mmCIF file of C-alpha atoms in Angstrom:
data_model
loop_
_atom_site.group_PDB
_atom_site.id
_atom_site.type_symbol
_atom_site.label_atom_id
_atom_site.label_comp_id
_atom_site.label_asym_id
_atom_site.label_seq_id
_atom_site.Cartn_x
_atom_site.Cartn_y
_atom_site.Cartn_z
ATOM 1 C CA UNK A 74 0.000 0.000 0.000
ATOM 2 C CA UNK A 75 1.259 3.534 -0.811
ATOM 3 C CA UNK A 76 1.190 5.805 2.205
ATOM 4 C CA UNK A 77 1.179 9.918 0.838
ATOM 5 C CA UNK A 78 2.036 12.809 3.990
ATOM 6 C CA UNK A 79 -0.780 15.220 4.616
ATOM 7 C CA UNK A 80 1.269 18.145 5.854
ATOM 8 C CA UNK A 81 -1.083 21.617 6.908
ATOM 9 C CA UNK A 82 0.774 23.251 4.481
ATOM 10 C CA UNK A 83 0.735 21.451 1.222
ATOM 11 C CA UNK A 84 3.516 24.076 -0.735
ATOM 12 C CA UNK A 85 4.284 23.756 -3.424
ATOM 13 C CA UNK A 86 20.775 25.055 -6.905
ATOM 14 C CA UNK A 87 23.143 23.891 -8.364
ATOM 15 C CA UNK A 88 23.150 19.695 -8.043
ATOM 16 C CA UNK A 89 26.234 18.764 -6.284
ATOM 17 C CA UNK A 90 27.802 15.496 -8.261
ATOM 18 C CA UNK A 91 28.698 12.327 -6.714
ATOM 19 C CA UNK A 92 27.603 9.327 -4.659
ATOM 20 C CA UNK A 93 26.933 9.566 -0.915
ATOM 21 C CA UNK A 94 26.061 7.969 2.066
ATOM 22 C CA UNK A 95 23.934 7.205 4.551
ATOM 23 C CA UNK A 96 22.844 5.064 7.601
ATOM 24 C CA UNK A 97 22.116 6.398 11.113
ATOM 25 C CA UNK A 98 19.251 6.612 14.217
ATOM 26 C CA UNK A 99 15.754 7.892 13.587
ATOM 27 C CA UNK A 100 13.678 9.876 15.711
ATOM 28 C CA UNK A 101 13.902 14.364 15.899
ATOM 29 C CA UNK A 102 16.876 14.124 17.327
ATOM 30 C CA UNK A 103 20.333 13.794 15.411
ATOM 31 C CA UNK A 104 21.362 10.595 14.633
ATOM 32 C CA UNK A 105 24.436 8.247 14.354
ATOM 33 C CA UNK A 106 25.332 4.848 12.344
ATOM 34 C CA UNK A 107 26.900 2.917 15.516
ATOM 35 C CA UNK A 108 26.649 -0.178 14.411
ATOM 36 C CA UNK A 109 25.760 0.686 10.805
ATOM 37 C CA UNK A 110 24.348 -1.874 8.452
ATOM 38 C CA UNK A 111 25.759 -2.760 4.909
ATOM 39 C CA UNK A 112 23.733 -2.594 2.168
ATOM 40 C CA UNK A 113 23.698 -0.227 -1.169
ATOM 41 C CA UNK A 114 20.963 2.815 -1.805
ATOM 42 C CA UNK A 115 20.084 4.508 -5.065
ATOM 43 C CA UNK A 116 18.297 7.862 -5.640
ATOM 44 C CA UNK A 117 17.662 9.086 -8.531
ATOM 45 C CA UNK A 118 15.164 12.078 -9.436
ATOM 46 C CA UNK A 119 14.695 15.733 -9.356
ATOM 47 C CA UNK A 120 17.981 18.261 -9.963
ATOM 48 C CA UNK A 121 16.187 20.479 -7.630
ATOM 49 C CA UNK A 122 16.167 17.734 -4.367
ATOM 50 C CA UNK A 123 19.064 16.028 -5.437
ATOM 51 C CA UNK A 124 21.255 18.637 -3.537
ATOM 52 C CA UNK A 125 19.381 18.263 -0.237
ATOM 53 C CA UNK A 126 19.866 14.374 -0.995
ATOM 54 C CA UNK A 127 23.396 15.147 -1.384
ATOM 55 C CA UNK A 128 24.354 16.873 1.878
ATOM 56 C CA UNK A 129 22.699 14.665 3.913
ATOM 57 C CA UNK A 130 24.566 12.130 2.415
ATOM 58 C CA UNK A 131 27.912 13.981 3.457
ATOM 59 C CA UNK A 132 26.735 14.337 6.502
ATOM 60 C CA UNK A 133 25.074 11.102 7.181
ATOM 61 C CA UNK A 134 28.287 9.505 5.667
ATOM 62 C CA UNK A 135 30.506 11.504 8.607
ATOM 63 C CA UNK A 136 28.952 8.790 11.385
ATOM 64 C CA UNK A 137 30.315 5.973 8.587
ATOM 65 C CA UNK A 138 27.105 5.048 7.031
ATOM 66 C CA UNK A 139 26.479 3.340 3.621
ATOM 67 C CA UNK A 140 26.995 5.518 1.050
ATOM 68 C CA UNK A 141 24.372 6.041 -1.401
ATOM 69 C CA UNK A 142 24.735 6.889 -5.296
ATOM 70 C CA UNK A 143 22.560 10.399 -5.861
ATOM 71 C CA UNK A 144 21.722 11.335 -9.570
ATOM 72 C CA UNK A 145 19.255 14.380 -11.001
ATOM 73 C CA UNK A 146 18.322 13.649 -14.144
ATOM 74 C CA UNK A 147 14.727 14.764 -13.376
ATOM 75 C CA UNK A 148 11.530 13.930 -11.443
ATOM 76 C CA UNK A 149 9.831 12.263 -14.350
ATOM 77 C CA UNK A 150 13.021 10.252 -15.457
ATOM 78 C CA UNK A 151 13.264 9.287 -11.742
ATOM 79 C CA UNK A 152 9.678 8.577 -11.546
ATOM 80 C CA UNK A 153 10.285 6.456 -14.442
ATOM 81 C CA UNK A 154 13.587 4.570 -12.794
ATOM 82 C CA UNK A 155 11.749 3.845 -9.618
ATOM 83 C CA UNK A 156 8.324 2.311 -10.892
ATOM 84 C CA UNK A 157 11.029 -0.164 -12.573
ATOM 85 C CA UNK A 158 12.202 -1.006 -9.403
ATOM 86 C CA UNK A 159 15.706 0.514 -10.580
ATOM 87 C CA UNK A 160 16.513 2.819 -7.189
ATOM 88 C CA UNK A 161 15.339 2.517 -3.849
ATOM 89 C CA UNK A 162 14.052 6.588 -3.591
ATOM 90 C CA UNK A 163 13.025 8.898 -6.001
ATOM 91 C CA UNK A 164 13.694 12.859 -5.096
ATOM 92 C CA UNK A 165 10.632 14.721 -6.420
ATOM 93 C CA UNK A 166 10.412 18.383 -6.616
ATOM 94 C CA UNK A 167 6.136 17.510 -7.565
ATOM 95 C CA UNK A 168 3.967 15.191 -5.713
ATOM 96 C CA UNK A 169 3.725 11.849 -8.240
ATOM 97 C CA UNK A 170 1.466 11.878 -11.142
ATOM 98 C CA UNK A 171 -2.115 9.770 -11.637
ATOM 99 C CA UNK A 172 -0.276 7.931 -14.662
ATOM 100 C CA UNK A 173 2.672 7.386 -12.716
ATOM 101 C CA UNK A 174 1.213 5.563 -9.544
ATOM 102 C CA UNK A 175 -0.421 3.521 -12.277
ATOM 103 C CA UNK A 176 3.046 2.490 -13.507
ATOM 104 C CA UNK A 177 4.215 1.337 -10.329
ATOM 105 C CA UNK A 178 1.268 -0.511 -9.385
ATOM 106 C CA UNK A 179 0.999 -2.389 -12.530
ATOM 107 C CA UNK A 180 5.067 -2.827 -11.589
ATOM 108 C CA UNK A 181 3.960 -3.754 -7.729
ATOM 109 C CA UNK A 182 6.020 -1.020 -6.812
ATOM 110 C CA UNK A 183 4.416 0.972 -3.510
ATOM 111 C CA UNK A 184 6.337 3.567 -1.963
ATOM 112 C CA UNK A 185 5.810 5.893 0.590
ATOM 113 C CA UNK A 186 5.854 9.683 -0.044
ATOM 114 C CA UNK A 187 7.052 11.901 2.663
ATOM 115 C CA UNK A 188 7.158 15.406 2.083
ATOM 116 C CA UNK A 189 10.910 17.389 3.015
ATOM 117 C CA UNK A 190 11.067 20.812 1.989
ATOM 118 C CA UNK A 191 9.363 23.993 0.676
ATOM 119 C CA UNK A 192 10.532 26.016 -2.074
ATOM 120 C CA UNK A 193 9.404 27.498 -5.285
ATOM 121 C CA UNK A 194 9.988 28.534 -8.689
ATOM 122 C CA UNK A 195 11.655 31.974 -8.925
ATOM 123 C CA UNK A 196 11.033 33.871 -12.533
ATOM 124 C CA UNK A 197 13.946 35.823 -14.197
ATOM 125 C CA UNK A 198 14.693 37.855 -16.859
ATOM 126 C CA UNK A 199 18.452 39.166 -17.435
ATOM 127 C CA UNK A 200 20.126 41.813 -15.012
ATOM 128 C CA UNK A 201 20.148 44.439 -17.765
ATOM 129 C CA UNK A 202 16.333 43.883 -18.272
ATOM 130 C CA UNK A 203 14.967 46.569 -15.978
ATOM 131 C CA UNK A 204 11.559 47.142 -17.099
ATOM 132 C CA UNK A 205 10.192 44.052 -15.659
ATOM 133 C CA UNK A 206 9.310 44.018 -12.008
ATOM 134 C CA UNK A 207 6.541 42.053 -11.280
ATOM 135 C CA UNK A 208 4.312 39.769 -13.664
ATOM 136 C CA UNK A 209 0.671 38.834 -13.302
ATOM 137 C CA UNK A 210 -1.023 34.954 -13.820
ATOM 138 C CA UNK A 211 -2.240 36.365 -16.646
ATOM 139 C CA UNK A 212 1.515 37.955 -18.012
ATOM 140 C CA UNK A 213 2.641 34.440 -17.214
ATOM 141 C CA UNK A 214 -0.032 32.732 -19.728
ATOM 142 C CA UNK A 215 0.480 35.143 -22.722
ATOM 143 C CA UNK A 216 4.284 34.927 -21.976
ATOM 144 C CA UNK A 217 4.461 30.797 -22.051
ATOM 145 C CA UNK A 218 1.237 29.511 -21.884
ATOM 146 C CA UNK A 219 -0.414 26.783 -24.248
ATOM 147 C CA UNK A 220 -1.588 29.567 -26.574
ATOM 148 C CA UNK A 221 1.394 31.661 -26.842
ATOM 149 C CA UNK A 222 3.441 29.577 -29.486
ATOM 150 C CA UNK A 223 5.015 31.911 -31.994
ATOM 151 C CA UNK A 224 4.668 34.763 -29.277
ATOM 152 C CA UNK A 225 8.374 36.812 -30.035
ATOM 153 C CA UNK A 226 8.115 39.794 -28.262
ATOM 154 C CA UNK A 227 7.393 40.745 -24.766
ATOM 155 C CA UNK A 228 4.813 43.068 -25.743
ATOM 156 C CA UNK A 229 2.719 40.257 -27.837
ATOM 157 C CA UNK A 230 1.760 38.542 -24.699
ATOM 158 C CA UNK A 231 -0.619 41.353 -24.525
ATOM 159 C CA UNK A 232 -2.750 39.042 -27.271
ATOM 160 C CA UNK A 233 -2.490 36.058 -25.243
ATOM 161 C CA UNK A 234 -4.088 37.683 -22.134
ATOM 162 C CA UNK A 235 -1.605 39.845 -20.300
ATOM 163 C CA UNK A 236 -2.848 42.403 -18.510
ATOM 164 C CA UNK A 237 0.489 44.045 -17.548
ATOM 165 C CA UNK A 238 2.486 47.207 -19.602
ATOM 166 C CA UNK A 239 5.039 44.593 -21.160
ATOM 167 C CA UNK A 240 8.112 46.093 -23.174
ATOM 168 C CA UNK A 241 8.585 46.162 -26.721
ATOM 169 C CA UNK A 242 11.279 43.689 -26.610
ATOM 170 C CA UNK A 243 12.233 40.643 -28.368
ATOM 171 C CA UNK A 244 11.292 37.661 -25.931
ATOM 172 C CA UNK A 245 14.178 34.374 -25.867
ATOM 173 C CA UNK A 246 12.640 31.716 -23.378
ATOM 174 C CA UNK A 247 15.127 29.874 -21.334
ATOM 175 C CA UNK A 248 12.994 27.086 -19.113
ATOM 176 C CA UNK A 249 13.151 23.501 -18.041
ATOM 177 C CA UNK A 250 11.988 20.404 -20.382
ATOM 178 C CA UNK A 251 9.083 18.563 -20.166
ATOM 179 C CA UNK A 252 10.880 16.006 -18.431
ATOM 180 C CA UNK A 253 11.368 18.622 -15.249
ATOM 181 C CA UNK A 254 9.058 18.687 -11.829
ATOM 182 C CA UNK A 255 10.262 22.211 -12.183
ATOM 183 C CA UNK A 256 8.303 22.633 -15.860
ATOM 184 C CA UNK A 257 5.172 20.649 -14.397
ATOM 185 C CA UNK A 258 5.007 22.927 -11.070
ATOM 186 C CA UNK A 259 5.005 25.886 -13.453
ATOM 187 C CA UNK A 260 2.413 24.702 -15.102
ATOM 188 C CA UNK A 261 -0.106 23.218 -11.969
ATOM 189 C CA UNK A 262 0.827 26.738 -9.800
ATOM 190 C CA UNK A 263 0.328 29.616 -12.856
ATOM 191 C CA UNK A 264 -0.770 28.384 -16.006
ATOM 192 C CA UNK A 265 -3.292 25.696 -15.599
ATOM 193 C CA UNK A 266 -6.202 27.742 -14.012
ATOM 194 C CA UNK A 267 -6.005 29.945 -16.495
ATOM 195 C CA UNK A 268 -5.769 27.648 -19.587
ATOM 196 C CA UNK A 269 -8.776 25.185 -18.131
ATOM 197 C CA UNK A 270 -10.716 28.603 -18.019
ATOM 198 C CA UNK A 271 -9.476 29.871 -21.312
ATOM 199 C CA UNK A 272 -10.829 26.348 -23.268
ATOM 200 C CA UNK A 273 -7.121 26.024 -24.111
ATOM 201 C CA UNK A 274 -5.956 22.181 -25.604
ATOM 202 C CA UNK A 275 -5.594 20.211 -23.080
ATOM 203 C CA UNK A 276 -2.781 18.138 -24.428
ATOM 204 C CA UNK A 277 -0.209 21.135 -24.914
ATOM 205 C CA UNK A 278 0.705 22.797 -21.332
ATOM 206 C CA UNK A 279 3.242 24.931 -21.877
ATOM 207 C CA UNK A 280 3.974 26.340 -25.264
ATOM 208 C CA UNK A 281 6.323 23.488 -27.113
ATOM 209 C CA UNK A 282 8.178 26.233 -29.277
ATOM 210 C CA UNK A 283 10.934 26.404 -26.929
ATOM 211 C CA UNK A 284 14.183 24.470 -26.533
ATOM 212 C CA UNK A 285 13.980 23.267 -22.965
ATOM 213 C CA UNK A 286 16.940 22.669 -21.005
ATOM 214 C CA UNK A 287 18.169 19.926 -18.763
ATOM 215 C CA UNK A 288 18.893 21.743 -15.182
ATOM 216 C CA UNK A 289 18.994 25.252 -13.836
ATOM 217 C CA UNK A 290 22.425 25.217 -14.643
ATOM 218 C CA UNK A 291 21.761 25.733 -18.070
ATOM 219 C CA UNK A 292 18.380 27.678 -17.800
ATOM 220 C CA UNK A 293 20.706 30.508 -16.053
ATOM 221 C CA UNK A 294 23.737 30.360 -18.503
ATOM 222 C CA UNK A 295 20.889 30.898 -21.162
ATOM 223 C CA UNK A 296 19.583 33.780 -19.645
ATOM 224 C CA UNK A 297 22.687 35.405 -19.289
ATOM 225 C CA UNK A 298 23.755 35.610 -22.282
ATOM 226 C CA UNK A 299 20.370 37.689 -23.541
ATOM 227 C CA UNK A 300 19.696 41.154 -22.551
ATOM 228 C CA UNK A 301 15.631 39.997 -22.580
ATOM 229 C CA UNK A 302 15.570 36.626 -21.456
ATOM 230 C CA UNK A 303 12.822 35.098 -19.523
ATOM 231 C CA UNK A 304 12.664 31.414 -17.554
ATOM 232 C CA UNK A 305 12.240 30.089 -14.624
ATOM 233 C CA UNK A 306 14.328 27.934 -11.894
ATOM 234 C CA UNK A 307 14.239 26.687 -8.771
ATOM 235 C CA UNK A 308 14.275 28.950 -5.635
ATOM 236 C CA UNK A 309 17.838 28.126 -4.232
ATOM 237 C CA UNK A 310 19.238 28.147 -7.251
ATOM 238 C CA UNK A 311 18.223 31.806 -8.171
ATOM 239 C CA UNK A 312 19.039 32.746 -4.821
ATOM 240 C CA UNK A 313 22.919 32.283 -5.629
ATOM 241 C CA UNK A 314 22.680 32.786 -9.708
ATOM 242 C CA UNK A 315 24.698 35.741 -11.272
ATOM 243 C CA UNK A 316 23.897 37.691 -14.174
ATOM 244 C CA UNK A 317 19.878 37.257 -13.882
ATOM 245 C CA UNK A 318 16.853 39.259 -11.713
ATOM 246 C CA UNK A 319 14.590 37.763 -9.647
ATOM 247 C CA UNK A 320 10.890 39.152 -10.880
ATOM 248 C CA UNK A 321 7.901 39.520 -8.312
ATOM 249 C CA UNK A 322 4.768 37.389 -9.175
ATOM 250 C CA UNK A 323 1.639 38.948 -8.210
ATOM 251 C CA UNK A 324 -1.238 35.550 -7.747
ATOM 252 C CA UNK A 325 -4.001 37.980 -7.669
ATOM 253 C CA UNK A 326 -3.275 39.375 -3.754
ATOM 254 C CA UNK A 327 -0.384 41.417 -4.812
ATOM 255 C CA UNK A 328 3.044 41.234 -6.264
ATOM 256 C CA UNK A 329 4.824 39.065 -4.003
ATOM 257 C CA UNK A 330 9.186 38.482 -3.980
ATOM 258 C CA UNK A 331 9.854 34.929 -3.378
ATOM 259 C CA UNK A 332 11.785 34.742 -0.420
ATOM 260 C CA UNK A 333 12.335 32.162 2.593
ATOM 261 C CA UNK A 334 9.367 33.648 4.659
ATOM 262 C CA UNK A 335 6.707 34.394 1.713
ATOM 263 C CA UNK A 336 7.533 30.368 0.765
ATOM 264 C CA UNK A 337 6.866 29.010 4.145
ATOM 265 C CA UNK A 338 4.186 31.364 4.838
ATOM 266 C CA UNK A 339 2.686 30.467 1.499
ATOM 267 C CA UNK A 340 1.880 33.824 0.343
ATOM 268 C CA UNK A 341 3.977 33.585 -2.382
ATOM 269 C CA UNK A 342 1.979 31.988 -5.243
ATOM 270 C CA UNK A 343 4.696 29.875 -7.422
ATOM 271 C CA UNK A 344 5.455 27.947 -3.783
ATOM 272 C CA UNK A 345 5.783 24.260 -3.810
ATOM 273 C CA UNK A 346 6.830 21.068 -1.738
ATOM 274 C CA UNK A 347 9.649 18.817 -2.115
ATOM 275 C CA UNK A 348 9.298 15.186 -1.470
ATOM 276 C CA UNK A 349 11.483 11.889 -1.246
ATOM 277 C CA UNK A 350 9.345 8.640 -2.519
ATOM 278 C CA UNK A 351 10.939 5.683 -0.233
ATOM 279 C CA UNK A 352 10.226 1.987 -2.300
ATOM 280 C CA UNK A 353 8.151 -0.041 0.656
ATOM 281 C CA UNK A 354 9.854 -3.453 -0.469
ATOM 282 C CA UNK A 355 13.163 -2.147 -0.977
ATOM 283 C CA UNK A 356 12.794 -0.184 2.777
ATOM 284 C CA UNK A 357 11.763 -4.116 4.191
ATOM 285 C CA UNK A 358 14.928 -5.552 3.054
ATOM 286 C CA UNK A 359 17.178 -2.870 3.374
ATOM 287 C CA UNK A 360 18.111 -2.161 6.600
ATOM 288 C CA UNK A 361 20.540 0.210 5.235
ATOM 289 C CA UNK A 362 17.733 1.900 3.330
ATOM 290 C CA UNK A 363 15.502 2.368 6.670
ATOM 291 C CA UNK A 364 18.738 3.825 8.831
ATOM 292 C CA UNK A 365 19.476 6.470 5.946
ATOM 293 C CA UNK A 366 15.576 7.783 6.147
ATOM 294 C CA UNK A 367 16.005 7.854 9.823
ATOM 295 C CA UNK A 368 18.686 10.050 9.639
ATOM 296 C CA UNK A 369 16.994 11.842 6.544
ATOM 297 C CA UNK A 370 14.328 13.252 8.673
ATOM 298 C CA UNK A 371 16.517 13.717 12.141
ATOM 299 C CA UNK A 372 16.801 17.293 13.272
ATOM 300 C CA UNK A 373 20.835 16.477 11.857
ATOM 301 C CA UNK A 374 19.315 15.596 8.347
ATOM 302 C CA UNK A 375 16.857 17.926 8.445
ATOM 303 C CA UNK A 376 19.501 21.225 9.100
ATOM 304 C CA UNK A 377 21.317 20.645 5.505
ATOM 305 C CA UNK A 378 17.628 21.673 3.454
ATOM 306 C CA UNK A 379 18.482 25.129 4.865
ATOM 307 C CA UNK A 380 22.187 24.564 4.871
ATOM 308 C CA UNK A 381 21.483 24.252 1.299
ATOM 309 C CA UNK A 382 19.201 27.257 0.581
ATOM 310 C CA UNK A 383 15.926 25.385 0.800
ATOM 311 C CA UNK A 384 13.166 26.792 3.311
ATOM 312 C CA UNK A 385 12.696 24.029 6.394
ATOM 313 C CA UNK A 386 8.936 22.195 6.982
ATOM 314 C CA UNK A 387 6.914 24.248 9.417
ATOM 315 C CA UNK A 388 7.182 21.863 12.531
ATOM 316 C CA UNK A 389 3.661 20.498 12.118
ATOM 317 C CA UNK A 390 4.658 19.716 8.485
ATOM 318 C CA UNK A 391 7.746 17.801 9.512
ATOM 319 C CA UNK A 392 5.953 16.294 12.331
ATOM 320 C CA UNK A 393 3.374 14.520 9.925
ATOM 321 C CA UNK A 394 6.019 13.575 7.764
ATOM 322 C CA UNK A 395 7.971 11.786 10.431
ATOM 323 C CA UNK A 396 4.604 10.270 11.439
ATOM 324 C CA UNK A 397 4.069 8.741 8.076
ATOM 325 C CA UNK A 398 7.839 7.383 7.841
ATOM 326 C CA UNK A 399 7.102 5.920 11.580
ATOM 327 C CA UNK A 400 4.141 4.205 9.853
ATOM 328 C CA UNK A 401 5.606 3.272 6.765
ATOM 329 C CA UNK A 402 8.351 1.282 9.080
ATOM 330 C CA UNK A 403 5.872 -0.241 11.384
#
C-alpha cells in the first residue's frame, strides 16, 4: 500500500555530483550509524532535491554510514527509474502523477511519499532587463502559456491575455523540459487555471516552441547571455545565480518576492513542496535503506535543506512527515 504525507501546508541550486552515504538513528533528534548496516541505496530524481539528498549524504556519511549513489536527471526520469524497481528513492520536486502511480502498481512497486522541503519557482529575466518588475497569472499565460506559441516579443503577450504594460522587446525563453518537476510545477501553480478557463488544448501545457533545457544550470547560462531573457528555476538556485533578476509574481493578492518567509508562509503563489518517494519493499529488506531515512528526517538531516538554501517544513509539516515514515516502518 502507498502511504502519501498530509502536511497543513501542502507548498508547493546547483546539483552537487557524486555518490553519498547514509545510515544512522531515527527519531527528531540527530542521529548516528553505531553499528551501521551494509547494504547499497540509489536515488535518482529531481535536480532540484538532489542537492538536499546530497548533503545529507555527506553528513550522514561523517557517522560511517552506507553511502548512497545520488543522480538528477529529473523527477519524471526518476519517476520512471523507480516504478522499474531501478533505485530505492526517487527525489521529487512535484507530488507523483495519476499515470505514474499507475506504472508502479501495474510494476507492484508501492512507496511511501514523505514530504521534506518547501521552495518554489523563482522567474527571471536578465540583469540588464529593468523594465520588468513584477508579472501577473495572466503575463505568465500570454508569456508561455499553451496559446502563446510563436509569441516573439514581450509586448505580444498582450494578445495572449496579459494584462500588464510589457516592453517592446524581443522575448528568448530559457525554461526547463518537459521532463522537469520544475516545468510541471510551473504549469499546476500559474498556467493551468487559467488555460482550463481559457478552453485552451488540453494536451499542450506549456507552449512546445521552446528548446527546454536539462537543469537550472543551463536555464541561467541561457539567460545570461540575452539582454531579454525570460525562464524560470528553482528557488535556491536563483538565490545564488549571477547575471539574472529575480521578478515579483503577483497571484491575484499582490506582487509578491519569493523569499524564505513568503515560501513558508505560502503567500507567495509559485510555492511548492519537495518530497522523497521511499520503495516499501526495498525499505523491508534494506536495513541500510531504513537507517538512511532515519537520519533523513533527524533534526541532523533535516539542518542541511536550509544549509542548502531550501526553506525548512513548518514543525507540524515535519511532524506529519515523520509520522508517516514511523508508519511506513511499522
Amino acid at each position: 500500500m502507498n502511504q502519501r504525507t498530509s502536511p497543513s501546508l501542502r507548498l508547493a541550486a546547483l546539483a552537487l555530483a557524486g555518490g553519498l552515504a547514509v545510515s544512522a538513528c531515527s527519531g527528531s533528534s540527530s542521529g548516528t550509524a553505531e553499528g551501521a548496516a551494509d547494504g547499497e541505496i540509489a536515488i535518482s530524481g529531481s535536480s532540484t532535491v538532489e542537492p538536499i539528498s546530497v548533503r545529507v549524504g555527506e553528513l550522514f556519511s561523517e557517522t560511517g554510514g552506507v553511502l548512497p549513489s545520488v543522480e538528477g536527471p529529473g523527477t519524471g526520469d526518476g519517476f520512471k527509474k523507480f516504478c522499474a524497481g531501478e533505485t530505492d528513492i526517487s527525489d521529487a520536486s512535484r507530488a507523483i502523477k495519476d499515470e505514474e502511480i499507475a506504472t508502479c502498481d501495474e510494476a507492484g512497486v508501492t512507496y511511501t511519499e514523505l514530504q521534506i522541503a518547501n521552495d518554489a519557482l523563482t522567474v527571471l529575466t536578465n540583469e540588464a532587463n529593468d523594465s520588468i518588475e513584477c508579472l501577473t497569472f495572466e503575463d505568465l499565460y500570454g508569456l508561455v502559456g499553451p496559446e502563446s506559441e510563436g509569441v516573439a516579443n514581450w509586448s505580444d503577450a498582450k494578445d495572449k491575455g496579459a494584462t500588464s504594460d510589457l516592453p517592446d522587446a524581443p522575448l528568448e525563453i530559457f525554461a526547463p523540459g518537459t521532463e522537469s518537476g520544475t516545468y510541471d510545477s510551473f504549469y499546476e501553480l500559474a498556467i493551468e487555471g487559467l488555460a482550463e478557463e481559457n478552453g485552451a488544448p488540453e494536451d499542450v501545457q506549456i507552449r512546445p516552441d521552446y528548446g527546454g533545457l536539462a537543469n537550472d544550470n543551463e536555464i541561467v547560462s541561457g539567460m545570461q547571455s540575452v539582454d531579454t531573457s525570460f525562464g524560470w528555476v528553482g528557488f535556491a538556485f536563483a538565490e545564488e545565480a549571477e547575471g539574472v533578476r529575480e521578478i515579483e509574481v503577483d497571484g491575484g493578492d499582490g506582487c509578491v518576492a519569493p523569499s524564505a518567509e513568503t515560501v513558508s508562509d505560502g503567500t507567495y503563489p509559485l510555492a511548492r513542496p519537495l518530497f522523497i518517494y521511499v520503495n516499501n519493499e526495498k525499505l523491508a529488506n534494506n536495513q541500510a535503506l531504513s537507517d538512511f531515512v532515519d537520519f533523513y528526517l533527524s533534526d541532523e538531516g533535516m539542518a542541511a535543506v536550509p544549509e542548502v538554501g531550501y526553506v525548512s517544513l513548518a514543525d507540524a509539516d515535519l511532524e506529519a512527515t515523520r509520522s508517516t515514515w514511523e508508519s511506513a516502518k511499522s
